[in-house]
């Protein structure tokens, strides 16, 4: 049946897309070539809609499957995987949309191929939003500027936040609407192709049905903050695997141990093998932690949707579990991407080979979502039962 | 139905047993009081038979459930959890027993409450076994000495290995058979109550049906080496949680920051909270890695039992995944048990409080199964496709 | 000349004392046998007076020499080295005594062989002292209880602190004065023989000349806090070397790699060698950091005594440099003492062999002087120029 | 007196040069602008001749002073400090030149302002040299190609190695000699301005007095391998301090904690301060370890020059001490340069700000001189007394 074919991402198609992604990843980063086609092909193949329920035509896979694919995609090209962050989150957020018609309409749109990007962060020193939605005689209009708008440059819709009178609202804006300008001015030393640039809204007309009130204390926020974070951790876990892949390639191609003519090939040397073993183990652990957290999120969502008793508490615990995962996944992978150079060989630092890009990419993600304050928040919970604070998701 | 009641370990009963375990754990360690009754009560409640198939009267839970319980038991008392290592492995090994009658007979015995201990390690510098099984006019007789015979002191059966002519065999010996002597001479600075002492066999009569040939290259070995290791990692993950529990208790009870009169309570101090957050995250990650590996083992076992194509390869990959898990779980928890002292407070080093026992216990397990050589073996696999070597399980 | 003989600690005598210290160190710890004779012999040989100026009959060595010896003594027996902490500090503090007669009188006493112990910490949750000095018709009397009074059990004099009316004072009390009770009730899991027990003063008569006002803002405090801390770091550096020594002994005596019969001897195995190399490097680095800090302290003291411009600032910077040293020396050695077990071999965990004592000893010292709050204080200085806070020295 | 003025590098001049170095360092790296003038100015001011003996007109400072300046220079611009590696080594090597006239002639040349660069590494998989010196009717001629020829692009002389019949020789070649081509084709992701490119020799005429036999077993090699390594470690220690400087600047300029509007300024936040404190401590420890090793080298050189008994052993121990230093300094600084991002703030990853350059620079140096094999060699020495192997110095 057509709908089944459309809904599911076949392993063969995905594997082929992964190969395409892997092939040019390092080169694209170096030349700053946006992987627009690849992102579109993945969306078309159903990568971004795997968690849409089967009942509305989606693939309806468990969250673990979605995150397992995300790790694989990031292993092939961590920029491309990162680009889907806002999109996957938008799809996910619909589970908390009370109006079934609205919810299903959005799911239908993404199933039809629409891509959604993210525009939330602002530059101000306060948490007040300077992006403003206002009533005009001609309808709603949006003005403001957002930074780190990951994925927007590839997207059909921009999922943004604004002040609307006294309240905060979520607004969906078509990328092609008049007054929308997305600039790829992202200058980070890593994740260069995530399109995490600036999005400017100048008198942009907004449909009333594309505006929703944000309730920062509701279950949706609790869940989504965990989800947003876990997408990043999945990307980082993928980077860990990519670092392993490149290190293995590098060592296999080497013919001598530094300063030791006539000795064993590097790939046969115990100390080199032990370093590679450490790298392999770090990547594997990062993936295991991410997948376990995905299952925890999934179970919490299921309980919430089923209206189970204790579901709200379950959502909070799931969020906390993702925050705990962050504390271990980030240093594990960041350290591994630095440590891979211990296998030796001066040519490892060749910028064209790009072995440093794994560290730069992992370090960039880790910096946008610093673990420090959440570490304290986890401890505050353990010691005093304090709920973890709400953190805005970022780039 | 009675059989259902018998087969399953109810959450309520387990929770009660965990509370009993937790209550006296530190005190028992200090006074070297063997938790014999507790071990027996857990066995009687079905803790050790959870993975026996439902078809023969077992609980038939997924391996993940078994390991999740093991982590919880180790959190309450890591010695008690460790004691079950040989027993759980013996139950598991029956899945590879080709003779259904033999297999089911052993499962029935453990379902009836029999406990199995382990006696494999020898003192010699070679891998030849000095423990010998021989034919005599009066039947088979066993002689030898084994070290680190974890759990034997609590057991009804001892699962041991011996030379029998030219071949290596596995022998099951009733603990109460004449000539069997189990001495708790274990002198390790950790895991003091695991009964990991010496077992001596002097002219012990052995039933022919209790002897089986060991084939070191078969699938069973591949699987069991992973399983044995994962039991230890589950115990270590539990120690990580126990360290968190004790640290939280310790910090909550403190009234001042060292050297800082009049400041916030330690539990309200950001730096202290961050340390506790790190500890909480390490414990959570260790558990996640263990549970993911348990699922991998379970899937590999399932494919093997179903005769699926590629099943042998799946078993090897599952073993490798456990070995990778070891590389991360051990340092994560060993470091956490040392780092907990950073919360400060001179009374933390009070030997009666026993906060050091977590490090001693984790470090002892980690030392018996050193990660160093397996780290190299993992790298050798990644670089050269070399199968991971076989390692004898230990104490 | 006699005075020369008396003043200087000859290398031959010191080496012989080190051998005595090393010989029984592990055994004494296990049996809790106080090394009273050894402490006395070291004092008699001039170990504790090396920094007394040559002008008053001391050896007058640079501080670096004193700390280099301290590292060596701690390598032999870290308890004995720790015992001298209060004594060395007392000797040092005289450099800030304005009254030359008083200063030289004390130096003469220690040159004559008197030992000084420390009794500063109290149990209360505030920094107010509950130990009280008061005027009575019969003269001054002291009452109170101090904890972690390191070295007092071996000492002739106890250097303690008390409230005296509105002010804080330092009081020197002869150990044998009526009403002084020193109990070795120290229950720490490490540094068991430092005599860090409880000292109780009950109506103890105090000589007026043995009382001095404490000015927490003066240069002496700045210097002494650095000095006190550096003594501990020197002991920890010595523990790092002792851990290396014992690991080398252990590996040399081993005949097989765990689970690898027939392979190279452990001491010839590259992975084992790399672990030992890491341990050796950690110990060496700890020592280098300590000696560099000792030179910085010495230069700051010299400038202070010479009345050089900027001397007060130099003292503050020297203190800060010691605090920085603490941040690296403690984790370097604590990690090394845990990591030594990676060389493998189940017998490494044998409590009688005592390889765990290095971790227990280092961890105990590190816990009494937690690095966490000073880490923040260093950062506060770097970011905001805030002077590091004063910390009370401890056990 | 003029000669005194010439010989010594005054603090005022050096400080001014440091400020010039610091001012443009990040910018030069980004635009790949070689700091030729700065290098020349430092040479002219006497930076490179500080260890030339006073007796021949040099400054004759202790090695510690030289290395202390090197750390400061690297703190200002780690590329410029690195450029001097070959030069400083060449100056140092003259201490082992038996012919006083030759030795002093070279020292005079460098005192007159000549700069020496390095060209030792080759691309082949063996340690045989493919660079060849041969006799021709027109005198000696040199042909070959060297890689990672640090500093040569700035130099007047190139210190290179070649085969000459059966023996290995050291050859000094004027950079401006016909047939010498120095290309800055260095493509490393760090230390971009060290001029570590390729030097090609095509039929280059060589003066017979500029050729010396290399004896790999002599004391000079032992000493020089330690010296070469320690120069790199000093550069890395400087990078640690530069990372601290930039982090402090970054934090001071920030106005909010990520996701925490309205809270304390980042620079007042305890967790941020603790991270900065850790960075400050790492930099300080790296410097202390380097300076201590410099003193050890200096003492060993002094004993050698004095013909003291045991001097050869002292040189070997000094080399070993540098190798130990490498094991701690490299990870300490590499980790610190990665960890600095934990202070938070998305703008930290801005490539124009260049906070990643510290990691890239430190990681590049650490990769050219991998610590892994030396770690094993240190352990082999500790366990078996094996002399540390000789390692060729690199880039």
mmCIF file of N, CA and C in Angstrom, chain B residues 94-154:
data_model
loop_
_atom_site.group_PDB
_atom_site.id
_atom_site.type_symbol
_atom_site.label_atom_id
_atom_site.label_comp_id
_atom_site.label_asym_id
_atom_site.label_seq_id
_atom_site.Cartn_x
_atom_site.Cartn_y
_atom_site.Cartn_z
ATOM 1 N N UNK B 94 22.488 -23.058 30.861
ATOM 2 C CA UNK B 94 21.617 -24.164 30.442
ATOM 3 C C UNK B 94 20.971 -23.881 29.078
ATOM 4 N N UNK B 95 20.861 -22.613 28.703
ATOM 5 C CA UNK B 95 20.289 -22.305 27.384
ATOM 6 C C UNK B 95 21.121 -22.927 26.265
ATOM 7 N N UNK B 96 22.364 -23.246 26.570
ATOM 8 C CA UNK B 96 23.255 -23.822 25.545
ATOM 9 C C UNK B 96 23.424 -25.331 25.707
ATOM 10 N N UNK B 97 22.756 -25.908 26.700
ATOM 11 C CA UNK B 97 22.808 -27.347 26.934
ATOM 12 C C UNK B 97 21.951 -28.025 25.860
ATOM 13 N N UNK B 98 22.556 -28.872 25.041
ATOM 14 C CA UNK B 98 21.774 -29.456 23.944
ATOM 15 C C UNK B 98 20.751 -30.488 24.414
ATOM 16 N N UNK B 99 21.020 -31.122 25.523
ATOM 17 C CA UNK B 99 20.121 -32.180 25.997
ATOM 18 C C UNK B 99 19.005 -31.562 26.844
ATOM 19 N N UNK B 100 17.804 -31.548 26.274
ATOM 20 C CA UNK B 100 16.692 -30.850 26.924
ATOM 21 C C UNK B 100 16.417 -31.401 28.319
ATOM 22 N N UNK B 101 16.571 -32.702 28.477
ATOM 23 C CA UNK B 101 16.278 -33.307 29.781
ATOM 24 C C UNK B 101 17.249 -32.789 30.835
ATOM 25 N N UNK B 102 18.524 -32.753 30.474
ATOM 26 C CA UNK B 102 19.544 -32.261 31.417
ATOM 27 C C UNK B 102 19.248 -30.808 31.783
ATOM 28 N N UNK B 103 19.061 -30.026 30.754
ATOM 29 C CA UNK B 103 18.795 -28.601 30.898
ATOM 30 C C UNK B 103 17.627 -28.330 31.849
ATOM 31 N N UNK B 104 16.556 -29.043 31.573
ATOM 32 C CA UNK B 104 15.346 -28.779 32.372
ATOM 33 C C UNK B 104 15.462 -29.320 33.787
ATOM 34 N N UNK B 105 16.229 -30.387 33.903
ATOM 35 C CA UNK B 105 16.452 -30.939 35.246
ATOM 36 C C UNK B 105 17.159 -29.893 36.119
ATOM 37 N N UNK B 106 18.174 -29.228 35.556
ATOM 38 C CA UNK B 106 18.904 -28.210 36.325
ATOM 39 C C UNK B 106 18.023 -27.001 36.610
ATOM 40 N N UNK B 107 17.246 -26.614 35.614
ATOM 41 C CA UNK B 107 16.350 -25.483 35.867
ATOM 42 C C UNK B 107 15.347 -25.818 36.976
ATOM 43 N N UNK B 108 14.880 -27.061 36.946
ATOM 44 C CA UNK B 108 13.937 -27.458 38.000
ATOM 45 C C UNK B 108 14.594 -27.410 39.374
ATOM 46 N N UNK B 109 15.854 -27.847 39.419
ATOM 47 C CA UNK B 109 16.558 -27.819 40.708
ATOM 48 C C UNK B 109 16.669 -26.387 41.252
ATOM 49 N N UNK B 110 17.050 -25.455 40.373
ATOM 50 C CA UNK B 110 17.193 -24.074 40.882
ATOM 51 C C UNK B 110 15.832 -23.466 41.199
ATOM 52 N N UNK B 111 14.821 -23.860 40.416
ATOM 53 C CA UNK B 111 13.477 -23.368 40.753
ATOM 54 C C UNK B 111 13.048 -23.907 42.117
ATOM 55 N N UNK B 112 13.513 -25.096 42.442
ATOM 56 C CA UNK B 112 13.187 -25.682 43.751
ATOM 57 C C UNK B 112 14.000 -25.028 44.868
ATOM 58 N N UNK B 113 14.943 -24.153 44.498
ATOM 59 C CA UNK B 113 15.644 -23.412 45.548
ATOM 60 C C UNK B 113 17.132 -23.675 45.637
ATOM 61 N N UNK B 114 17.645 -24.607 44.821
ATOM 62 C CA UNK B 114 19.088 -24.888 44.910
ATOM 63 C C UNK B 114 19.916 -23.694 44.437
ATOM 64 N N UNK B 115 21.001 -23.464 45.154
ATOM 65 C CA UNK B 115 21.924 -22.374 44.809
ATOM 66 C C UNK B 115 23.226 -22.967 44.275
ATOM 67 N N UNK B 116 23.775 -22.292 43.244
ATOM 68 C CA UNK B 116 25.013 -22.775 42.636
ATOM 69 C C UNK B 116 26.114 -21.736 42.829
ATOM 70 N N UNK B 117 27.293 -22.208 43.228
ATOM 71 C CA UNK B 117 28.460 -21.323 43.353
ATOM 72 C C UNK B 117 29.498 -21.685 42.326
ATOM 73 N N UNK B 118 30.561 -20.914 42.329
ATOM 74 C CA UNK B 118 31.524 -20.926 41.258
ATOM 75 C C UNK B 118 32.899 -21.301 41.797
ATOM 76 N N UNK B 119 33.639 -22.148 41.071
ATOM 77 C CA UNK B 119 35.011 -22.471 41.501
ATOM 78 C C UNK B 119 35.837 -22.763 40.269
ATOM 79 N N UNK B 120 36.408 -21.722 39.696
ATOM 80 C CA UNK B 120 37.075 -21.876 38.411
ATOM 81 C C UNK B 120 38.570 -21.514 38.476
ATOM 82 N N UNK B 121 38.915 -20.413 39.161
ATOM 83 C CA UNK B 121 40.299 -19.920 39.121
ATOM 84 C C UNK B 121 41.271 -20.851 39.842
ATOM 85 N N UNK B 122 42.460 -20.934 39.279
ATOM 86 C CA UNK B 122 43.517 -21.684 39.950
ATOM 87 C C UNK B 122 44.719 -20.769 40.151
ATOM 88 N N UNK B 123 45.662 -21.251 40.950
ATOM 89 C CA UNK B 123 46.790 -20.385 41.305
ATOM 90 C C UNK B 123 47.956 -20.490 40.336
ATOM 91 N N UNK B 124 47.942 -21.500 39.473
ATOM 92 C CA UNK B 124 49.150 -21.748 38.681
ATOM 93 C C UNK B 124 49.380 -20.650 37.644
ATOM 94 N N UNK B 125 50.606 -20.592 37.185
ATOM 95 C CA UNK B 125 50.993 -19.554 36.230
ATOM 96 C C UNK B 125 50.620 -19.926 34.804
ATOM 97 N N UNK B 126 50.080 -21.104 34.609
ATOM 98 C CA UNK B 126 49.677 -21.496 33.254
ATOM 99 C C UNK B 126 48.161 -21.638 33.245
ATOM 100 N N UNK B 127 47.626 -21.905 32.065
ATOM 101 C CA UNK B 127 46.173 -22.087 32.033
ATOM 102 C C UNK B 127 45.800 -23.565 32.123
ATOM 103 N N UNK B 128 46.801 -24.453 32.286
ATOM 104 C CA UNK B 128 46.480 -25.868 32.493
ATOM 105 C C UNK B 128 45.811 -26.023 33.848
ATOM 106 N N UNK B 129 44.843 -26.888 33.899
ATOM 107 C CA UNK B 129 44.131 -27.065 35.156
ATOM 108 C C UNK B 129 44.849 -28.107 36.004
ATOM 109 N N UNK B 130 45.063 -27.793 37.263
ATOM 110 C CA UNK B 130 45.661 -28.777 38.151
ATOM 111 C C UNK B 130 44.569 -29.539 38.896
ATOM 112 N N UNK B 131 43.350 -29.085 38.784
ATOM 113 C CA UNK B 131 42.238 -29.830 39.348
ATOM 114 C C UNK B 131 41.912 -30.973 38.377
ATOM 115 N N UNK B 132 41.857 -32.185 38.918
ATOM 116 C CA UNK B 132 41.789 -33.368 38.055
ATOM 117 C C UNK B 132 40.595 -34.240 38.424
ATOM 118 N N UNK B 133 39.910 -34.666 37.385
ATOM 119 C CA UNK B 133 38.840 -35.666 37.549
ATOM 120 C C UNK B 133 39.397 -36.983 37.015
ATOM 121 N N UNK B 134 39.200 -38.057 37.787
ATOM 122 C CA UNK B 134 39.740 -39.344 37.276
ATOM 123 C C UNK B 134 38.759 -40.465 37.529
ATOM 124 N N UNK B 135 38.911 -41.493 36.688
ATOM 125 C CA UNK B 135 38.118 -42.716 36.839
ATOM 126 C C UNK B 135 38.732 -43.545 37.956
ATOM 127 N N UNK B 136 37.882 -44.066 38.807
ATOM 128 C CA UNK B 136 38.393 -45.013 39.814
ATOM 129 C C UNK B 136 37.424 -46.198 39.803
ATOM 130 N N UNK B 137 37.832 -47.267 40.419
ATOM 131 C CA UNK B 137 36.905 -48.427 40.483
ATOM 132 C C UNK B 137 35.570 -48.031 41.123
ATOM 133 N N UNK B 138 35.617 -47.005 41.972
ATOM 134 C CA UNK B 138 34.378 -46.591 42.664
ATOM 135 C C UNK B 138 33.665 -45.459 41.935
ATOM 136 N N UNK B 139 34.099 -45.193 40.716
ATOM 137 C CA UNK B 139 33.467 -44.092 39.965
ATOM 138 C C UNK B 139 34.409 -42.906 39.829
ATOM 139 N N UNK B 140 33.850 -41.791 39.412
ATOM 140 C CA UNK B 140 34.667 -40.595 39.185
ATOM 141 C C UNK B 140 35.054 -39.969 40.521
ATOM 142 N N UNK B 141 36.274 -39.417 40.527
ATOM 143 C CA UNK B 141 36.736 -38.735 41.736
ATOM 144 C C UNK B 141 37.402 -37.421 41.325
ATOM 145 N N UNK B 142 37.218 -36.412 42.158
ATOM 146 C CA UNK B 142 37.755 -35.081 41.856
ATOM 147 C C UNK B 142 38.748 -34.644 42.930
ATOM 148 N N UNK B 143 39.904 -34.090 42.487
ATOM 149 C CA UNK B 143 40.898 -33.534 43.409
ATOM 150 C C UNK B 143 41.415 -32.205 42.873
ATOM 151 N N UNK B 144 41.595 -31.265 43.777
ATOM 152 C CA UNK B 144 42.163 -29.979 43.340
ATOM 153 C C UNK B 144 41.794 -28.849 44.281
ATOM 154 N N UNK B 145 42.270 -27.703 43.934
ATOM 155 C CA UNK B 145 42.017 -26.521 44.765
ATOM 156 C C UNK B 145 41.715 -25.315 43.870
ATOM 157 N N UNK B 146 40.684 -24.611 44.219
ATOM 158 C CA UNK B 146 40.269 -23.448 43.436
ATOM 159 C C UNK B 146 40.234 -22.200 44.324
ATOM 160 N N UNK B 147 40.530 -21.075 43.679
ATOM 161 C CA UNK B 147 40.543 -19.813 44.426
ATOM 162 C C UNK B 147 39.429 -18.883 43.934
ATOM 163 N N UNK B 148 39.165 -17.887 44.730
ATOM 164 C CA UNK B 148 38.144 -16.890 44.364
ATOM 165 C C UNK B 148 36.839 -17.588 44.001
ATOM 166 N N UNK B 149 36.424 -18.537 44.813
ATOM 167 C CA UNK B 149 35.241 -19.350 44.501
ATOM 168 C C UNK B 149 33.984 -18.656 45.012
ATOM 169 N N UNK B 150 33.717 -17.523 44.371
ATOM 170 C CA UNK B 150 32.623 -16.653 44.786
ATOM 171 C C UNK B 150 31.291 -17.390 44.945
ATOM 172 N N UNK B 151 30.700 -17.190 46.091
ATOM 173 C CA UNK B 151 29.359 -17.711 46.324
ATOM 174 C C UNK B 151 29.313 -19.146 46.790
ATOM 175 N N UNK B 152 30.449 -19.872 46.683
ATOM 176 C CA UNK B 152 30.406 -21.300 47.016
ATOM 177 C C UNK B 152 30.003 -21.549 48.462
ATOM 178 N N UNK B 153 30.409 -20.638 49.316
ATOM 179 C CA UNK B 153 30.129 -20.828 50.738
ATOM 180 C C UNK B 153 28.629 -20.793 51.042
ATOM 181 N N UNK B 154 27.869 -20.198 50.130
ATOM 182 C CA UNK B 154 26.412 -20.132 50.318
ATOM 183 C C UNK B 154 25.672 -21.211 49.519
#
